[in-house]
């Protein structure tokens, strides 16, 4: 396993262990984007449903939605046609 993958795996483990929902939510897209870094220049389409993201991060869908709205206001993500672009 390359050093970069080990580092990103450790990083997602740390973010998922966090109590902060914003940090938890940000860890998963960072991890997914690391596998497609060459493909996406600016925005990366997250092809998971909100329910799937909530299950992976251990959050409720309601908490995830509030966190996504906060991230959208901070210009970290774009929600366009119910699709999440990171």
Coordinates of N, CA, C and O in Angstrom, one line a residue:
X1 N 0.8 -1.2 0.0 CA 0.0 0.0 0.0 C 0.9 1.2 0.0 O 1.8 1.4 0.9
X2 N 0.7 2.2 -1.0 CA 1.5 3.4 -1.0 C 1.3 4.2 0.2 O 0.3 4.2 0.9
X3 N 2.4 5.0 0.5 CA 2.3 5.8 1.7 C 1.2 6.8 1.7 O 0.6 7.1 2.7
X4 N 0.8 7.3 0.5 CA -0.3 8.3 0.4 C -1.6 7.6 0.9 O -2.4 8.3 1.5
X5 N -1.8 6.4 0.5 CA -3.1 5.7 0.8 C -3.1 5.4 2.3 O -4.2 5.6 2.9
X6 N -2.0 5.1 2.9 CA -2.0 4.8 4.3 C -2.3 6.1 5.1 O -3.0 6.1 6.1
X7 N -1.7 7.2 4.6 CA -1.9 8.5 5.3 C -3.4 8.9 5.2 O -4.0 9.4 6.1
X8 N -4.0 8.7 4.0 CA -5.4 9.1 3.8 C -6.3 8.2 4.6 O -7.4 8.6 5.1
X9 N -6.0 6.9 4.7 CA -6.8 6.0 5.5 C -6.7 6.4 7.0 O -7.8 6.4 7.7
X10 N -5.6 6.8 7.5 CA -5.4 7.2 8.8 C -6.2 8.5 9.0 O -6.9 8.7 10.1
X11 N -6.2 9.4 8.1 CA -6.9 10.7 8.2 C -8.4 10.5 8.2 O -9.1 11.1 9.0
X12 N -9.0 9.6 7.4 CA -10.4 9.3 7.5 C -10.8 8.7 8.8 O -11.8 9.0 9.4
X13 N -9.9 7.8 9.3 CA -10.2 7.2 10.6 C -10.3 8.2 11.7 O -11.1 8.2 12.6
X14 N -9.4 9.2 11.7 CA -9.4 10.3 12.7 C -10.6 11.2 12.5 O -11.2 11.6 13.5
X15 N -11.0 11.5 11.3 CA -12.1 12.3 11.1 C -13.4 11.7 11.5 O -14.3 12.3 12.1
X16 N -13.6 10.3 11.3 CA -14.8 9.6 11.7 C -14.9 9.5 13.2 O -16.0 9.3 13.7
X17 N -13.7 9.5 13.9 CA -13.8 9.4 15.3 C -14.1 10.7 16.0 O -14.3 10.8 17.2
X18 N -14.2 11.8 15.2 CA -14.4 13.1 15.8 C -15.9 13.3 16.2 O -16.8 12.7 15.6
X19 N -16.1 14.1 17.2 CA -17.5 14.4 17.7 C -18.1 15.5 16.8 O -19.3 15.6 16.8
X20 N -17.3 16.3 16.2 CA -17.7 17.4 15.4 C -18.3 16.9 14.0 O -17.6 16.3 13.2
X21 N -19.6 17.1 13.8 CA -20.2 16.6 12.5 C -19.6 17.2 11.3 O -19.5 16.5 10.2
X22 N -19.2 18.5 11.4 CA -18.6 19.1 10.2 C -17.3 18.4 9.8 O -17.0 18.1 8.6
X23 N -16.4 18.1 10.8 CA -15.2 17.4 10.6 C -15.4 15.9 10.1 O -14.8 15.4 9.2
X24 N -16.5 15.3 10.6 CA -16.8 13.9 10.2 C -17.2 13.9 8.7 O -16.8 13.1 8.0
X25 N -18.1 14.9 8.4 CA -18.6 15.0 7.0 C -17.5 15.3 6.0 O -17.5 14.8 4.9
X26 N -16.6 16.1 6.4 CA -15.5 16.6 5.5 C -14.5 15.4 5.2 O -13.9 15.4 4.2
X27 N -14.4 14.5 6.2 CA -13.4 13.5 6.0 C -13.7 12.5 4.9 O -12.8 12.0 4.1
X28 N -15.0 12.1 4.7 CA -15.4 11.2 3.7 C -15.2 11.7 2.3 O -14.6 11.0 1.5
X29 N -15.6 12.9 1.9 CA -15.4 13.4 0.6 C -13.9 13.6 0.3 O -13.4 13.4 -0.8
X30 N -13.1 14.0 1.3 CA -11.7 14.1 1.1 C -11.1 12.8 0.7 O -10.2 12.6 -0.1
X31 N -11.5 11.7 1.4 CA -11.0 10.4 1.2 C -11.4 9.9 -0.2 O -10.6 9.4 -1.0
X32 N -12.7 10.1 -0.6 CA -13.2 9.7 -1.9 C -12.5 10.5 -3.0 O -12.1 9.9 -4.1
X33 N -12.3 11.8 -2.8 CA -11.6 12.6 -3.8 C -10.2 12.2 -4.0 O -9.6 12.4 -5.1
X34 N -9.5 11.7 -3.0 CA -8.1 11.3 -3.1 C -7.9 10.2 -4.1 O -6.8 10.1 -4.7
X35 N -8.9 9.4 -4.4 CA -8.8 8.3 -5.4 C -9.1 8.8 -6.8 O -8.7 8.2 -7.8
X36 N -9.7 10.0 -6.9 CA -10.0 10.6 -8.2 C -9.3 11.9 -8.4 O -9.8 12.8 -9.2
X37 N -8.2 12.2 -7.8 CA -7.6 13.5 -7.8 C -7.2 13.9 -9.2 O -7.3 15.1 -9.6
X38 N -6.8 13.0 -10.1 CA -6.3 13.3 -11.4 C -7.5 13.6 -12.3 O -7.4 14.4 -13.2
X39 N -8.7 13.0 -12.0 CA -9.9 13.2 -12.9 C -10.6 14.5 -12.7 O -11.2 15.0 -13.6
X40 N -10.6 15.0 -11.5 CA -11.4 16.2 -11.2 C -10.5 17.4 -10.9 O -9.6 17.4 -10.1
X41 N -10.7 18.5 -11.7 CA -9.9 19.6 -11.5 C -10.3 20.5 -10.4 O -9.6 21.0 -9.6
X42 N -11.6 20.8 -10.3 CA -12.1 21.6 -9.2 C -13.2 20.9 -8.4 O -13.0 20.8 -7.2
X43 N -14.3 20.4 -9.0 CA -15.4 19.8 -8.2 C -15.4 18.3 -8.5 O -15.3 17.9 -9.6
X44 N -15.7 17.6 -7.4 CA -15.8 16.2 -7.5 C -17.3 15.8 -7.1 O -17.8 16.2 -6.1
X45 N -17.9 15.0 -8.0 CA -19.3 14.6 -7.8 C -19.3 13.4 -6.8 O -18.7 12.4 -7.2
X46 N -20.0 13.5 -5.7 CA -20.1 12.4 -4.7 C -21.3 11.6 -5.1 O -22.4 12.1 -5.1
X47 N -21.0 10.4 -5.6 CA -22.1 9.5 -6.1 C -22.7 8.6 -5.0 O -23.0 7.5 -5.3
X48 N -22.9 9.2 -3.8 CA -23.6 8.5 -2.8 C -24.8 9.2 -2.4 O -24.9 10.5 -2.5
X49 N -25.8 8.5 -1.9 CA -27.0 9.2 -1.4 C -26.8 9.7 0.0 O -25.8 9.4 0.6
X50 N -27.6 10.6 0.4 CA -27.4 11.2 1.7 C -27.5 10.1 2.8 O -26.8 10.2 3.8
X51 N -28.4 9.2 2.6 CA -28.6 8.1 3.5 C -27.3 7.3 3.6 O -26.8 6.9 4.7
X52 N -26.7 7.0 2.5 CA -25.4 6.2 2.4 C -24.3 7.0 3.1 O -23.5 6.4 3.9
X53 N -24.2 8.3 2.9 CA -23.2 9.1 3.6 C -23.4 9.1 5.1 O -22.5 9.0 5.9
X54 N -24.7 9.3 5.5 CA -25.0 9.3 6.9 C -24.6 7.9 7.5 O -24.0 7.9 8.6
X55 N -24.9 6.8 6.9 CA -24.5 5.5 7.4 C -23.0 5.4 7.5 O -22.5 4.8 8.5
X56 N -22.3 5.8 6.5 CA -20.8 5.7 6.5 C -20.1 6.6 7.6 O -19.1 6.2 8.2
X57 N -20.7 7.7 7.9 CA -20.1 8.6 8.9 C -20.7 8.5 10.3 O -20.2 9.1 11.2
X58 N -21.8 7.7 10.4 CA -22.4 7.4 11.7 C -23.2 8.6 12.2 O -23.4 8.7 13.4
X59 N -23.8 9.3 11.3 CA -24.6 10.4 11.6 C -26.1 10.1 11.2 O -26.3 9.3 10.3
X60 N -27.0 10.9 11.7 CA -28.4 10.8 11.2 C -28.5 11.7 10.0 O -27.7 12.6 9.8
X61 N -29.5 11.4 9.1 CA -29.6 12.2 7.9 C -29.9 13.6 8.2 O -29.4 14.5 7.5
X62 N -30.7 13.9 9.2 CA -31.0 15.3 9.6 C -29.7 16.1 10.0 O -29.6 17.2 9.6
X63 N -28.8 15.4 10.7 CA -27.6 16.1 11.1 C -26.7 16.3 9.8 O -26.1 17.3 9.7
X64 N -26.7 15.3 9.0 CA -26.0 15.4 7.7 C -26.5 16.6 6.9 O -25.7 17.4 6.4
X65 N -27.8 16.7 6.8 CA -28.4 17.8 6.0 C -28.0 19.2 6.6 O -27.6 20.1 5.8
X66 N -28.0 19.3 7.9 CA -27.6 20.6 8.5 C -26.2 20.9 8.2 O -25.8 22.0 8.0
X67 N -25.3 19.8 8.3 CA -23.9 20.0 8.1 C -23.7 20.4 6.6 O -22.8 21.2 6.3
X68 N -24.4 19.7 5.7 CA -24.2 20.1 4.3 C -24.6 21.5 4.0 O -24.0 22.2 3.2
X69 N -25.7 22.0 4.6 CA -26.1 23.4 4.4 C -25.0 24.3 4.9 O -24.7 25.3 4.3
X70 N -24.4 24.0 6.1 CA -23.3 24.8 6.6 C -22.1 24.8 5.7 O -21.5 25.9 5.4
X71 N -21.8 23.7 5.1 CA -20.7 23.6 4.2 C -21.0 24.3 2.9 O -20.1 24.9 2.3
X72 N -22.2 24.3 2.4 CA -22.6 25.1 1.2 C -22.5 26.6 1.5 O -22.0 27.3 0.6
X73 N -22.9 27.0 2.7 CA -22.8 28.5 3.0 C -21.3 28.9 3.1 O -21.0 30.0 2.8
X74 N -20.5 28.0 3.5 CA -19.0 28.3 3.6 C -18.3 28.1 2.2 O -17.1 28.1 2.2
X75 N -19.1 27.8 1.2 CA -18.5 27.5 -0.2 C -17.6 26.3 -0.2 O -16.7 26.3 -1.1
X76 N -17.7 25.3 0.6 CA -16.9 24.1 0.6 C -17.5 23.1 -0.4 O -16.8 22.3 -1.0
X77 N -18.8 23.1 -0.6 CA -19.5 22.2 -1.5 C -20.5 23.0 -2.3 O -20.9 24.2 -2.0
X78 N -21.0 22.4 -3.4 CA -22.2 22.9 -4.1 C -23.2 21.8 -4.2 O -22.9 20.7 -4.5
X79 N -24.4 22.2 -3.9 CA -25.6 21.3 -4.0 C -26.4 21.8 -5.3 O -26.9 22.8 -5.2
X80 N -26.3 20.9 -6.3 CA -27.0 21.3 -7.6 C -27.8 20.2 -8.1 O -27.3 19.1 -8.3
X81 N -29.1 20.4 -8.2 CA -30.0 19.4 -8.7 C -29.9 18.1 -7.7 O -29.9 17.0 -8.2
X82 N -29.9 18.4 -6.4 CA -29.8 17.3 -5.4 C -28.5 16.5 -5.5 O -28.5 15.4 -4.9
X83 N -27.5 16.9 -6.2 CA -26.2 16.3 -6.3 C -25.2 17.1 -5.5 O -25.3 18.3 -5.5
X84 N -24.3 16.4 -4.9 CA -23.3 17.0 -4.0 C -22.0 17.1 -4.8 O -21.5 16.1 -5.2
X85 N -21.5 18.3 -5.0 CA -20.2 18.5 -5.7 C -19.2 19.0 -4.6 O -19.5 20.0 -4.0
X86 N -18.1 18.3 -4.5 CA -17.1 18.7 -3.5 C -15.8 19.1 -4.2 O -15.4 18.4 -5.0

